[in-house]
XYZ file of C-alpha atoms in Angstrom:
779
model
C 60.537 17.489 7.123
C 57.419 15.483 7.661
C 55.645 15.820 10.956
C 53.141 13.238 12.183
C 50.757 13.714 15.045
C 49.436 10.923 17.224
C 45.666 10.766 17.768
C 43.966 8.619 20.378
C 40.398 7.374 20.560
C 38.739 7.278 23.953
C 35.508 5.334 24.252
C 33.231 5.581 27.279
C 30.157 3.380 27.746
C 27.444 4.464 30.166
C 24.676 2.073 31.147
C 21.065 3.254 31.153
C 17.563 1.945 31.775
C 16.534 -1.693 31.548
C 13.127 -2.585 30.118
C 11.238 -5.605 28.799
C 10.994 -6.352 25.105
C 7.451 -5.621 23.827
C 6.958 -8.932 22.016
C 9.796 -11.327 22.861
C 10.993 -12.969 26.073
C 13.889 -10.574 26.371
C 15.286 -7.601 28.282
C 16.309 -4.415 26.497
C 19.329 -2.612 27.999
C 19.713 1.008 26.919
C 23.191 2.497 27.018
C 25.164 5.440 25.693
C 28.524 5.296 23.881
C 30.695 8.409 23.974
C 33.686 8.407 21.597
C 36.289 11.160 21.908
C 39.383 11.753 19.744
C 42.303 12.998 21.850
C 45.350 14.892 20.608
C 48.973 14.283 21.555
C 48.543 16.261 24.752
C 45.440 14.305 25.727
C 43.061 17.171 25.028
C 39.744 16.214 23.402
C 39.596 17.259 19.760
C 36.345 15.714 18.515
C 33.607 13.858 20.293
C 30.329 12.100 19.505
C 27.620 10.431 21.552
C 25.361 7.669 20.378
C 22.472 5.986 22.163
C 22.151 2.269 21.600
C 20.537 -0.797 23.073
C 21.356 -4.436 23.746
C 18.758 -7.190 23.699
C 19.202 -10.053 26.178
C 17.026 -12.935 24.997
C 15.834 -15.331 27.698
C 14.932 -18.497 25.815
C 14.960 -20.629 28.957
C 12.468 -18.432 30.835
C 9.273 -20.304 31.657
C 6.720 -20.618 34.433
C 9.092 -22.696 36.602
C 12.219 -20.535 36.258
C 13.971 -19.343 39.438
C 13.726 -15.595 38.875
C 16.282 -14.602 41.537
C 18.980 -16.892 40.113
C 18.297 -15.812 36.547
C 18.450 -12.126 37.531
C 21.854 -12.613 39.190
C 23.149 -14.400 36.110
C 21.926 -11.607 33.805
C 23.568 -8.888 35.921
C 26.836 -10.829 36.200
C 27.143 -11.507 32.478
C 25.958 -8.141 31.156
C 28.449 -5.449 32.164
C 26.029 -2.756 30.972
C 23.755 -3.428 33.962
C 25.003 -2.061 37.281
C 24.749 -4.526 40.218
C 22.519 -2.033 42.019
C 19.814 -2.737 39.427
C 19.460 -6.374 40.512
C 16.039 -5.844 42.224
C 14.778 -4.016 39.129
C 15.940 -6.856 36.853
C 14.159 -9.371 39.117
C 10.945 -7.364 38.839
C 11.195 -7.212 35.046
C 11.845 -10.936 34.803
C 8.863 -11.622 37.049
C 6.714 -9.493 34.711
C 8.000 -11.388 31.673
C 7.303 -14.702 33.374
C 3.665 -13.765 33.977
C 3.006 -11.794 30.788
C 0.416 -13.070 28.360
C 3.207 -14.512 26.229
C 2.641 -17.507 28.499
C -0.801 -19.012 28.162
C -1.876 -20.475 31.525
C 1.679 -21.479 32.402
C 2.741 -22.906 29.061
C 4.537 -21.273 26.201
C 2.694 -20.646 22.987
C 3.378 -23.429 20.575
C 2.600 -21.399 17.495
C 5.817 -20.944 15.583
C 6.885 -17.924 13.671
C 6.988 -18.278 9.934
C 10.465 -19.291 8.835
C 12.121 -19.453 5.440
C 12.033 -22.901 3.772
C 15.182 -24.934 4.341
C 17.840 -25.166 1.642
C 17.611 -28.335 -0.467
C 19.616 -31.170 1.179
C 22.420 -33.126 -0.519
C 21.149 -35.721 -2.995
C 22.536 -38.650 -4.917
C 23.793 -36.711 -7.952
C 25.866 -34.271 -5.914
C 27.371 -36.714 -3.422
C 30.896 -37.549 -4.635
C 34.025 -38.647 -2.790
C 36.177 -35.919 -4.323
C 36.689 -32.564 -2.558
C 36.420 -29.585 -4.915
C 39.085 -26.886 -5.107
C 38.501 -23.420 -6.513
C 41.912 -23.574 -8.257
C 40.790 -26.560 -10.355
C 37.830 -24.781 -11.982
C 39.304 -25.173 -15.470
C 39.323 -28.960 -15.064
C 35.687 -28.929 -13.895
C 34.678 -26.828 -16.899
C 36.378 -29.331 -19.224
C 34.236 -32.102 -17.735
C 31.120 -30.249 -18.904
C 32.119 -31.007 -22.506
C 32.397 -34.781 -21.948
C 29.692 -37.448 -21.685
C 26.776 -37.321 -19.239
C 28.607 -39.043 -16.400
C 31.475 -36.536 -16.565
C 29.035 -33.658 -16.879
C 27.268 -34.797 -13.717
C 30.647 -35.122 -11.924
C 31.859 -31.696 -13.106
C 28.598 -29.975 -12.142
C 28.660 -31.659 -8.731
C 32.172 -30.352 -8.032
C 31.237 -26.811 -9.085
C 28.116 -27.079 -6.918
C 30.301 -28.079 -3.986
C 32.166 -24.785 -4.418
C 29.006 -22.722 -4.989
C 27.453 -23.902 -1.728
C 30.131 -21.930 0.090
C 29.070 -18.256 -0.181
C 32.706 -17.173 0.031
C 33.299 -18.638 -3.451
C 30.402 -16.921 -5.207
C 32.261 -13.702 -5.999
C 35.101 -15.633 -7.669
C 32.680 -17.870 -9.561
C 30.863 -14.776 -10.744
C 34.061 -13.582 -12.413
C 34.404 -16.878 -14.316
C 32.130 -16.145 -17.261
C 33.369 -19.261 -19.081
C 32.131 -21.525 -16.301
C 28.745 -19.808 -15.986
C 28.230 -19.754 -19.740
C 29.098 -23.426 -19.995
C 26.718 -24.337 -17.170
C 23.846 -22.383 -18.728
C 24.496 -23.985 -22.139
C 24.635 -27.533 -20.762
C 21.431 -26.999 -18.799
C 19.640 -25.614 -21.835
C 20.778 -28.451 -24.132
C 20.980 -31.536 -21.894
C 18.513 -31.137 -19.016
C 16.247 -33.843 -20.476
C 19.155 -36.315 -20.626
C 19.829 -36.439 -16.870
C 17.786 -35.343 -13.869
C 20.939 -35.303 -11.718
C 22.714 -33.010 -14.156
C 19.767 -30.603 -14.356
C 19.408 -30.600 -10.564
C 23.112 -29.876 -10.017
C 23.249 -26.955 -12.429
C 19.993 -25.401 -11.201
C 21.289 -25.788 -7.636
C 24.429 -23.823 -8.604
C 22.310 -20.940 -9.889
C 20.067 -21.290 -6.830
C 23.109 -20.545 -4.647
C 23.491 -17.269 -6.554
C 19.740 -16.534 -6.302
C 19.958 -16.460 -2.497
C 21.588 -13.022 -2.839
C 19.701 -10.187 -4.530
C 22.834 -8.694 -6.075
C 23.310 -11.835 -8.205
C 19.783 -11.890 -9.657
C 20.950 -9.977 -12.710
C 23.334 -12.829 -13.515
C 20.506 -15.382 -13.471
C 18.342 -13.142 -15.621
C 21.204 -12.712 -18.102
C 21.427 -16.455 -18.707
C 17.594 -16.798 -18.740
C 17.707 -19.481 -16.066
C 14.296 -18.523 -14.640
C 12.444 -19.103 -17.915
C 14.329 -22.359 -18.422
C 13.359 -23.532 -14.919
C 9.696 -22.938 -15.670
C 9.940 -25.019 -18.820
C 11.645 -27.799 -16.865
C 8.978 -27.706 -14.099
C 6.147 -27.838 -16.639
C 7.759 -30.783 -18.421
C 8.359 -32.715 -15.187
C 4.772 -32.236 -14.032
C 3.497 -33.637 -17.319
C 5.919 -36.571 -17.022
C 4.536 -37.276 -13.566
C 1.005 -37.457 -14.960
C 2.170 -40.039 -17.483
C 3.914 -42.041 -14.759
C 0.767 -42.083 -12.655
C -1.241 -43.434 -15.573
C 1.414 -46.062 -16.200
C 1.786 -47.214 -12.589
C -1.872 -47.019 -11.548
C -2.754 -50.494 -12.920
C -4.073 -52.554 -10.054
C -2.331 -55.868 -9.564
C -4.165 -59.154 -9.637
C -3.808 -60.747 -6.174
C -4.188 -64.210 -7.688
C -1.320 -63.744 -10.140
C 1.913 -63.661 -8.169
C 4.031 -63.075 -11.272
C 2.134 -59.912 -12.196
C 2.219 -58.782 -8.573
C 5.986 -59.245 -8.412
C 6.552 -57.304 -11.628
C 4.244 -54.543 -10.430
C 6.116 -54.160 -7.139
C 9.440 -53.988 -8.968
C 8.110 -51.399 -11.404
C 6.520 -49.402 -8.587
C 9.850 -49.190 -6.750
C 11.387 -47.813 -9.932
C 8.544 -45.274 -10.125
C 9.168 -44.199 -6.532
C 12.857 -43.674 -7.282
C 12.006 -41.504 -10.278
C 9.579 -39.460 -8.178
C 12.203 -38.843 -5.483
C 14.706 -37.499 -8.024
C 12.054 -35.464 -9.773
C 10.947 -33.858 -6.526
C 14.551 -32.896 -5.779
C 14.699 -31.152 -9.134
C 11.326 -29.464 -8.604
C 12.317 -28.250 -5.187
C 15.560 -26.641 -6.337
C 13.935 -25.057 -9.396
C 10.958 -23.690 -7.468
C 13.175 -22.318 -4.725
C 15.244 -20.469 -7.319
C 12.058 -18.972 -8.789
C 10.833 -17.998 -5.314
C 14.050 -16.071 -4.712
C 13.755 -14.310 -8.071
C 10.111 -13.446 -7.369
C 11.127 -10.796 -4.861
C 11.058 -8.514 -7.914
C 7.363 -8.017 -8.734
C 8.133 -7.552 -12.440
C 9.801 -10.956 -12.518
C 6.887 -12.387 -10.568
C 4.469 -11.041 -13.200
C 6.460 -12.781 -15.948
C 6.148 -16.033 -13.981
C 2.399 -15.586 -13.698
C 2.148 -15.062 -17.439
C 3.925 -18.428 -17.833
C 1.287 -20.076 -15.597
C 3.311 -20.462 -12.379
C 0.159 -20.597 -10.225
C -1.153 -23.594 -12.179
C 2.144 -25.431 -11.718
C 2.295 -24.737 -7.997
C -1.289 -25.791 -7.270
C -0.732 -28.967 -9.290
C 2.328 -29.748 -7.159
C 0.177 -29.704 -3.998
C -0.806 -33.308 -4.775
C 2.701 -34.483 -3.764
C 3.520 -36.058 -0.390
C 6.997 -34.595 0.101
C 6.741 -32.292 3.127
C 9.773 -30.176 2.253
C 8.550 -29.658 -1.312
C 5.056 -28.826 -0.041
C 6.424 -26.226 2.398
C 8.196 -24.529 -0.498
C 5.149 -24.676 -2.786
C 2.739 -23.335 -0.144
C 5.214 -20.578 0.763
C 5.367 -19.560 -2.899
C 1.570 -19.614 -3.185
C 1.255 -17.516 -0.044
C 3.542 -14.891 -1.563
C 1.572 -14.880 -4.816
C -1.837 -14.854 -3.097
C -1.628 -11.191 -2.103
C -2.419 -10.257 -5.719
C -6.016 -10.634 -6.856
C -5.139 -12.124 -10.249
C -3.094 -14.880 -8.626
C -5.793 -15.505 -6.053
C -8.362 -15.904 -8.838
C -6.082 -18.383 -10.626
C -5.819 -20.388 -7.407
C -9.606 -20.404 -7.031
C -10.003 -21.780 -10.555
C -7.609 -24.599 -9.657
C -9.743 -25.596 -6.610
C -6.910 -24.779 -4.223
C -9.096 -24.963 -1.101
C -9.796 -28.679 -1.643
C -6.079 -29.368 -2.005
C -5.143 -27.338 1.076
C -7.873 -28.997 3.138
C -5.992 -32.306 2.737
C -2.982 -30.766 4.489
C -4.978 -29.839 7.613
C -4.140 -31.283 9.987
C -0.732 -32.813 9.293
C 2.192 -34.025 11.385
C 4.627 -31.488 9.940
C 4.271 -28.334 12.053
C 6.035 -25.988 9.617
C 3.837 -27.120 6.745
C 0.700 -26.729 8.843
C 1.766 -23.240 9.899
C 2.404 -21.945 6.367
C -0.781 -23.622 5.057
C -2.870 -21.777 7.636
C -1.254 -18.506 6.625
C -2.084 -19.124 2.983
C -5.687 -19.896 3.975
C -5.796 -16.616 5.877
C -4.819 -14.708 2.738
C -7.439 -16.563 0.713
C -10.134 -16.054 3.373
C -10.535 -12.424 2.329
C -12.467 -13.723 -0.699
C -16.153 -14.460 -0.038
C -16.384 -17.409 -2.423
C -13.245 -19.006 -1.044
C -14.570 -18.586 2.518
C -17.721 -20.426 1.473
C -15.565 -23.119 -0.080
C -13.665 -23.532 3.197
C -16.945 -24.310 4.939
C -18.080 -26.684 2.199
C -14.908 -28.797 2.340
C -15.191 -29.157 6.124
C -12.422 -26.849 7.289
C -14.384 -25.364 10.223
C -14.035 -28.314 12.627
C -10.400 -28.727 11.578
C -9.657 -25.062 12.311
C -11.392 -25.102 15.682
C -9.353 -28.161 16.652
C -6.152 -26.203 15.938
C -6.944 -23.291 18.249
C -4.770 -24.736 20.995
C -1.485 -24.809 19.050
C -2.134 -22.316 16.255
C -4.545 -20.073 18.088
C -3.843 -16.678 16.548
C -3.804 -17.689 12.897
C -6.736 -20.121 13.260
C -8.809 -17.488 15.060
C -8.105 -14.953 12.317
C -9.398 -17.349 9.653
C -12.465 -18.187 11.736
C -13.062 -14.489 12.300
C -13.159 -13.934 8.539
C -15.499 -16.874 8.023
C -17.768 -15.535 10.772
C -18.507 -12.430 8.699
C -21.271 -14.505 7.119
C -24.032 -15.144 9.671
C -24.745 -18.555 8.140
C -21.531 -19.993 9.516
C -21.311 -18.456 12.962
C -23.366 -21.021 14.830
C -21.453 -23.885 13.239
C -18.342 -23.408 15.306
C -18.887 -20.770 18.008
C -20.399 -23.005 20.674
C -18.030 -25.834 19.755
C -15.065 -23.560 20.438
C -16.490 -22.349 23.724
C -17.345 -25.654 25.295
C -14.381 -27.624 24.039
C -12.128 -25.233 25.940
C -11.550 -27.185 29.136
C -9.423 -24.559 30.843
C -10.681 -22.301 33.606
C -10.127 -19.094 31.621
C -10.487 -19.130 27.853
C -7.863 -17.524 25.666
C -8.310 -13.801 25.224
C -8.595 -13.949 21.418
C -11.344 -16.584 21.575
C -13.496 -14.896 24.195
C -13.068 -11.476 22.529
C -14.323 -13.002 19.307
C -17.349 -14.485 21.104
C -18.142 -11.198 22.869
C -18.282 -9.420 19.525
C -20.479 -12.105 17.979
C -22.920 -11.944 20.883
C -23.503 -8.228 20.248
C -25.530 -9.193 17.156
C -29.125 -10.222 17.782
C -29.181 -13.092 15.301
C -25.900 -14.458 16.652
C -27.246 -14.277 20.205
C -30.254 -16.364 19.175
C -27.994 -18.948 17.563
C -25.812 -19.115 20.673
C -28.827 -19.747 22.917
C -30.231 -22.556 20.789
C -30.666 -25.806 22.722
C -28.780 -25.639 26.028
C -26.388 -22.939 24.829
C -27.300 -20.294 27.395
C -27.470 -22.834 30.197
C -23.962 -24.099 29.479
C -22.600 -20.558 29.160
C -24.140 -19.478 32.449
C -22.929 -22.595 34.242
C -19.356 -22.066 33.097
C -19.353 -18.308 33.814
C -20.671 -18.757 37.360
C -18.377 -21.702 38.081
C -15.172 -19.920 37.112
C -16.349 -16.353 37.931
C -15.118 -15.332 34.478
C -15.850 -11.616 33.824
C -15.230 -11.903 30.071
C -17.590 -14.848 29.668
C -20.135 -12.920 31.724
C -19.597 -9.934 29.414
C -20.587 -12.178 26.522
C -23.730 -13.226 28.429
C -24.472 -9.574 29.104
C -24.290 -8.854 25.379
C -26.784 -11.650 24.756
C -29.162 -10.260 27.399
C -29.441 -6.854 25.720
C -31.449 -8.156 22.746
C -35.242 -7.913 22.951
C -37.386 -10.891 22.058
C -37.414 -14.567 23.037
C -33.719 -14.565 23.960
C -34.239 -12.131 26.829
C -37.013 -14.253 28.334
C -34.622 -17.214 28.620
C -32.818 -15.309 31.376
C -35.776 -15.585 33.785
C -34.412 -18.981 34.873
C -31.093 -17.425 35.911
C -32.188 -14.249 37.706
C -31.683 -15.919 41.092
C -28.212 -17.180 40.169
C -27.172 -13.711 39.033
C -28.743 -11.915 41.999
C -26.921 -14.279 44.367
C -23.613 -12.899 43.087
C -24.537 -9.338 44.089
C -23.211 -8.345 47.474
C -20.697 -11.155 47.694
C -17.012 -10.410 47.807
C -16.738 -11.064 44.086
C -14.267 -9.627 41.634
C -15.529 -6.147 40.712
C -15.332 -6.770 36.957
C -17.406 -9.933 37.334
C -19.892 -8.101 39.567
C -20.304 -5.301 37.009
C -21.209 -7.814 34.303
C -23.707 -9.604 36.574
C -25.398 -6.297 37.446
C -25.407 -5.248 33.802
C -27.042 -8.523 32.791
C -29.775 -8.152 35.414
C -30.323 -4.535 34.418
C -30.920 -5.619 30.818
C -33.852 -7.852 31.829
C -36.698 -5.411 31.204
C -39.279 -8.212 31.225
C -42.868 -7.469 32.213
C -43.375 -10.841 33.918
C -40.374 -10.404 36.212
C -41.201 -10.220 39.943
C -38.439 -7.804 40.900
C -39.911 -7.191 44.359
C -39.390 -10.839 45.267
C -35.832 -10.772 43.905
C -34.907 -7.621 45.874
C -36.307 -9.032 49.107
C -34.951 -12.576 48.762
C -31.405 -11.465 48.090
C -31.552 -8.318 50.251
C -30.370 -6.117 47.390
C -31.850 -2.757 48.428
C -29.210 -1.984 51.135
C -26.463 -2.993 48.714
C -27.821 -0.777 45.928
C -28.271 2.205 48.237
C -24.830 1.846 49.776
C -23.135 1.858 46.358
C -24.831 5.149 45.414
C -22.724 7.103 47.869
C -20.137 9.159 45.943
C -16.798 7.426 46.163
C -18.253 4.191 47.569
C -17.185 2.220 44.480
C -15.678 2.631 41.046
C -17.784 4.652 38.606
C -18.416 1.648 36.336
C -20.002 -0.283 39.195
C -22.018 2.702 40.442
C -23.378 3.290 36.937
C -24.571 -0.314 36.714
C -26.288 0.108 40.091
C -28.154 3.180 38.769
C -29.196 1.298 35.629
C -30.347 -1.630 37.754
C -32.480 0.730 39.867
C -34.018 2.118 36.675
C -34.950 -1.371 35.529
C -36.557 -2.557 38.784
C -38.370 0.795 39.210
C -40.633 -0.194 36.326
C -42.407 -2.359 38.944
C -44.580 -0.073 41.157
C -44.008 -2.173 44.286
C -40.259 -2.068 43.733
C -40.333 1.666 43.126
C -42.178 2.129 46.424
C -39.706 -0.074 48.285
C -36.780 1.911 46.892
C -38.396 5.257 47.667
C -39.013 4.277 51.288
C -35.387 3.183 51.641
C -34.171 6.696 50.865
C -32.689 5.957 47.485
C -34.099 9.093 45.802
C -32.047 11.537 47.946
C -29.033 9.309 47.350
C -29.624 9.574 43.613
C -29.846 13.372 43.845
C -26.598 13.479 45.773
C -24.984 11.281 43.136
C -26.409 13.535 40.421
C -24.663 16.486 42.058
C -21.389 14.599 42.233
C -21.538 13.305 38.649
C -23.144 16.287 36.926
C -20.329 16.453 34.359
C -20.851 12.849 33.266
C -23.646 12.679 30.668
C -24.235 8.976 31.086
C -24.706 9.165 34.848
C -27.046 12.137 34.429
C -29.099 10.398 31.739
C -29.540 7.171 33.714
C -30.420 8.941 36.970
C -33.026 11.071 35.171
C -34.420 7.870 33.690
C -34.886 6.484 37.208
C -36.909 9.608 38.073
C -38.912 9.098 34.897
C -39.818 5.559 35.925
C -40.759 6.618 39.447
C -43.101 9.452 38.518
C -45.392 6.903 36.850
C -46.305 5.390 40.229
C -48.430 7.362 42.673
C -46.412 6.573 45.811
C -43.032 7.431 44.341
C -44.439 10.346 42.356
C -45.539 12.054 45.563
C -42.124 11.490 47.139
C -40.299 12.987 44.155
C -42.625 15.978 43.745
C -43.299 16.884 47.389
C -40.264 15.686 49.332
C -37.305 16.197 46.979
C -35.864 18.835 44.687
C -35.658 16.376 41.772
C -38.057 18.471 39.632
C -35.755 21.480 40.045
C -32.816 19.453 38.789
C -34.922 18.272 35.866
C -35.807 21.864 34.986
C -32.100 22.723 34.957
C -31.467 19.823 32.601
C -34.380 20.354 30.225
C -32.195 22.415 27.878
C -29.081 20.257 28.160
C -26.854 20.002 25.089
C -27.267 16.234 25.133
C -30.419 15.387 23.195
C -30.952 12.113 25.063
C -31.001 13.875 28.432
C -33.399 16.518 27.070
C -35.838 13.879 25.830
C -35.991 11.992 29.127
C -36.291 15.269 31.084
C -39.109 16.556 28.895
C -41.138 13.378 29.306
C -40.595 13.354 33.071
C -41.490 17.028 33.500
C -44.645 16.630 31.413
C -45.947 14.047 33.883
C -44.924 16.126 36.917
C -46.701 19.151 35.429
C -49.929 17.163 35.201
C -49.998 16.266 38.876
C -48.648 19.384 40.560
C -49.932 22.820 39.612
C -47.102 24.688 41.358
C -44.404 22.770 39.501
C -46.447 23.082 36.310
C -46.187 26.871 36.549
C -42.454 26.722 37.183
C -41.964 24.376 34.248
C -44.067 26.562 31.954
C -42.253 29.656 33.139
C -38.856 28.074 32.362
C -40.062 27.031 28.930
C -41.347 30.546 28.347
C -38.015 32.053 29.434
C -36.088 29.691 27.216
C -38.368 30.373 24.256
C -38.012 34.134 24.586
C -34.220 33.948 25.053
C -33.914 31.966 21.844
C -36.009 34.504 19.960
C -34.092 37.490 21.364
C -30.768 35.879 20.482
C -31.989 35.290 16.942
C -33.075 38.912 16.643
C -29.704 40.145 17.864
C -27.702 37.853 15.599
C -29.627 38.446 12.414
C -30.311 42.155 12.989
C -33.887 41.987 11.790
C -35.935 44.838 10.660
C -37.546 46.473 13.694
C -41.073 46.239 12.325
C -40.747 42.574 11.365
C -39.205 41.477 14.607
C -42.156 42.894 16.567
C -44.427 40.458 14.772
C -42.621 37.228 13.883
C -39.109 36.020 13.489
C -37.762 34.728 10.229
C -38.088 31.135 11.404
C -41.621 31.600 12.628
C -40.683 31.886 16.342
C -43.254 34.066 17.959
C -42.081 36.410 20.750
C -43.960 36.760 24.033
C -43.025 39.951 25.792
C -44.952 39.482 29.023
C -44.501 36.433 31.172
C -48.139 36.538 32.150
C -49.116 35.802 28.572
C -48.031 32.229 29.069
C -51.056 31.523 31.196
C -53.254 32.474 28.267
C -51.233 30.582 25.672
C -50.973 26.903 26.622
C -50.508 26.060 22.950
C -46.963 27.369 23.327
C -46.102 23.934 24.707
C -48.955 21.702 23.534
C -50.513 21.647 20.103
C -54.234 21.944 19.602
C -54.737 18.199 19.300
C -53.218 17.495 22.684
C -55.985 19.285 24.630
C -53.997 19.327 27.872
C -55.503 21.737 30.380
C -53.287 23.765 32.676
C -54.877 22.416 35.840
C -53.087 19.082 35.489
C -56.293 17.021 35.686
C -55.206 14.410 33.161
C -53.596 11.152 34.377
C -50.730 9.337 32.632
C -53.373 7.069 31.088
C -54.092 9.988 28.772
C -50.778 9.293 27.035
C -51.772 5.771 26.092
C -54.839 7.119 24.299
C -53.605 10.264 22.566
C -49.852 9.515 22.759
C -48.841 13.173 22.694
C -46.135 14.884 24.739
C -44.788 18.361 24.163
C -46.387 18.427 20.740
C -44.652 15.142 19.675
C -46.672 12.073 18.789
C -45.099 9.277 20.791
C -45.421 6.804 17.968
C -42.869 8.930 16.099
C -40.533 9.309 19.051
C -37.085 7.864 18.472
C -37.403 5.390 21.332
C -41.063 4.591 21.602
C -42.455 1.093 21.678
C -45.761 -0.333 20.435
C -49.186 1.000 21.358
C -50.695 -0.264 24.588
C -49.785 -0.724 28.236
C -46.872 -2.771 29.474
C -46.858 -5.088 32.437
C -46.106 -2.313 34.925
C -49.103 -0.143 34.090
C -46.990 2.210 32.025
C -47.918 3.248 28.550
C -45.940 1.143 26.119
C -44.991 4.284 24.295
C -42.687 5.560 27.047
C -39.008 5.795 26.245
C -36.994 2.647 26.696
C -34.066 2.653 29.087
C -31.254 4.691 27.513
C -28.472 2.545 26.122
C -25.236 2.931 28.050
C -21.838 3.736 26.612
C -20.900 0.159 27.536
C -21.848 -0.702 23.981
C -24.514 -0.284 21.349
C -26.539 -2.819 19.471
C -24.913 -3.110 16.066
C -28.115 -4.347 14.472
C -30.159 -1.317 15.586
C -29.871 2.434 14.813
C -27.274 4.281 16.868
C -29.223 7.440 17.345
C -27.534 9.423 20.057
C -24.209 10.119 21.600
C -22.988 11.540 24.866
C -21.154 14.853 24.727
C -20.012 17.722 26.915
C -22.653 20.088 28.074
């Protein structure tokens, strides 16, 4: 007896989280499917769980969409979302509505790259008869008749081939395929319609990778290339024949010319249909790189570039798409360059056909990796055309411009044009990011400021309170030279922003720009008083009073204005030094805060009034002693220079500083002795590295050369003023002219030696055209 058991499948779907799609206007619904096989008794026998997701695309979502109504509709139609999640769906839709996918309330117009459209029906394939797969034998017989019957038979077979469901059955009919290949090979010159029909049939097969072997077997690809080459040469002959200018005074000649020209246009239309089908077939076959290489060896690039002279948009889309695919290989790119492809592509920009414009820009992007081709793009006048396309094809146009901007010669040609032709309140993120990066280069900054460049930038930034545009201005202000002096006209405008209820990001950039203006002629005292900035600066120094980025800019600003003795005095009297020490305590783990605060102390010890406050009324020197051996080399350098000046003017602190240096020196030597296990006799004299031990602390008073070389001649009584540095330029045994951040010899406008360290560069950014000689690290 045969026994059969009944099995049942139980499927359970459990809804999960709902999220937004990362790139599209869509919601992603996560859910879990649990499938269980049940036996006859209903007991589970086998089960499996699978996590999956459903994407709900929201094509109608725009800036004016009613979010509440759309959310209800989504929840009602998608059973995977529980009604209780309605508020969450509303929130996600609101996020999608305001995401940067929408540019200032309008959708991006830039279209995704799509596959070229299939060739449309044409005269040779349009017949009244409806083909039937059962009549294939009759259609094959027609291929052995005269040209008219061959065209009719091929058109009927093509009608069947255009339905993908028939391809498998046609594939089995070797007689039909062999006959088609033979007729094409023997008679393609006799009839353009016949050649187009048969190539179209094989094109239908080429749309599927599994049928490519069939096309290769009948050598259709090689035959198509021969046909394309022949047709292109025929077109050249036609152009020579129909390019005779008519005589306006001879109406008979004019009439004949018009009649002949119409005939020429008809021939061109049919030829372009044939070219389009043949090229599309080759494009499909070119997905195999070995086949693509064979095409290159048969000069496919030359044929394609030559076809760019046509005016048929659909044919041009196909040709440019093919060229784009080929352009990723250097050999093909070089062939295109030899054919002057840039000049031909320049004629297509701009054009009314959006798809053609899109694919042309993408081909230009591939070619823009080549230096010579980038130069050619500039020569043929593509820059203004590309900048004009930023609105609709922003991303791709910006990428090409970014490549062209690698060469400094071209940056000024379009940067300011892009900036000031943007009429919107906030510029697009890609554009302003590009400008910010350009402004970080000194030469670019000079080009930007030429004429009224800086004035127009400043006017727009202050009008719209744009933090990113102000960031670009801040980058410009960091470069020394004539560019920095242009900012003297805008100090008042920038200072007026400080203290207002401005956006914090905008305020940070304004402060950073002011802090960059280390100009000797600047009357900072007048600026601080006129705009009442001292209370604002002091208030922001309190730990926790503002975000760290803003507080850091305040510290840097204080360091800049402290170069002016009158400003330093004003700040000292306001109680800013204790506030800085308190901030130093709070931010002692942050190297950048520490470095900039120490730099403020460095600036202040140069002026008598503030020097006395720091030395006699604060514990700043003690903090500096603690930091003199910091792991961060930048902090050590600023501390050493500051302590050297303090040691000159205060004998008590000089002893403490010397004692700390002595202790540090001995600890280094003792550690070396312990690690290297030196011979006892040798270590009593000198270490292997020439470090001399000093056993008694009192010896330091007899050995000032431990810290100063013989040339320095610095006495221990501290009787030398800072002016000594401008003459001998020696600190701690280092000649200042060789110091990593020393300036030129002489005094600056604040009475400081010009050889003092410049303000330390912040982690906000570095100057790409200058050495990057330090980094901030953990102590």
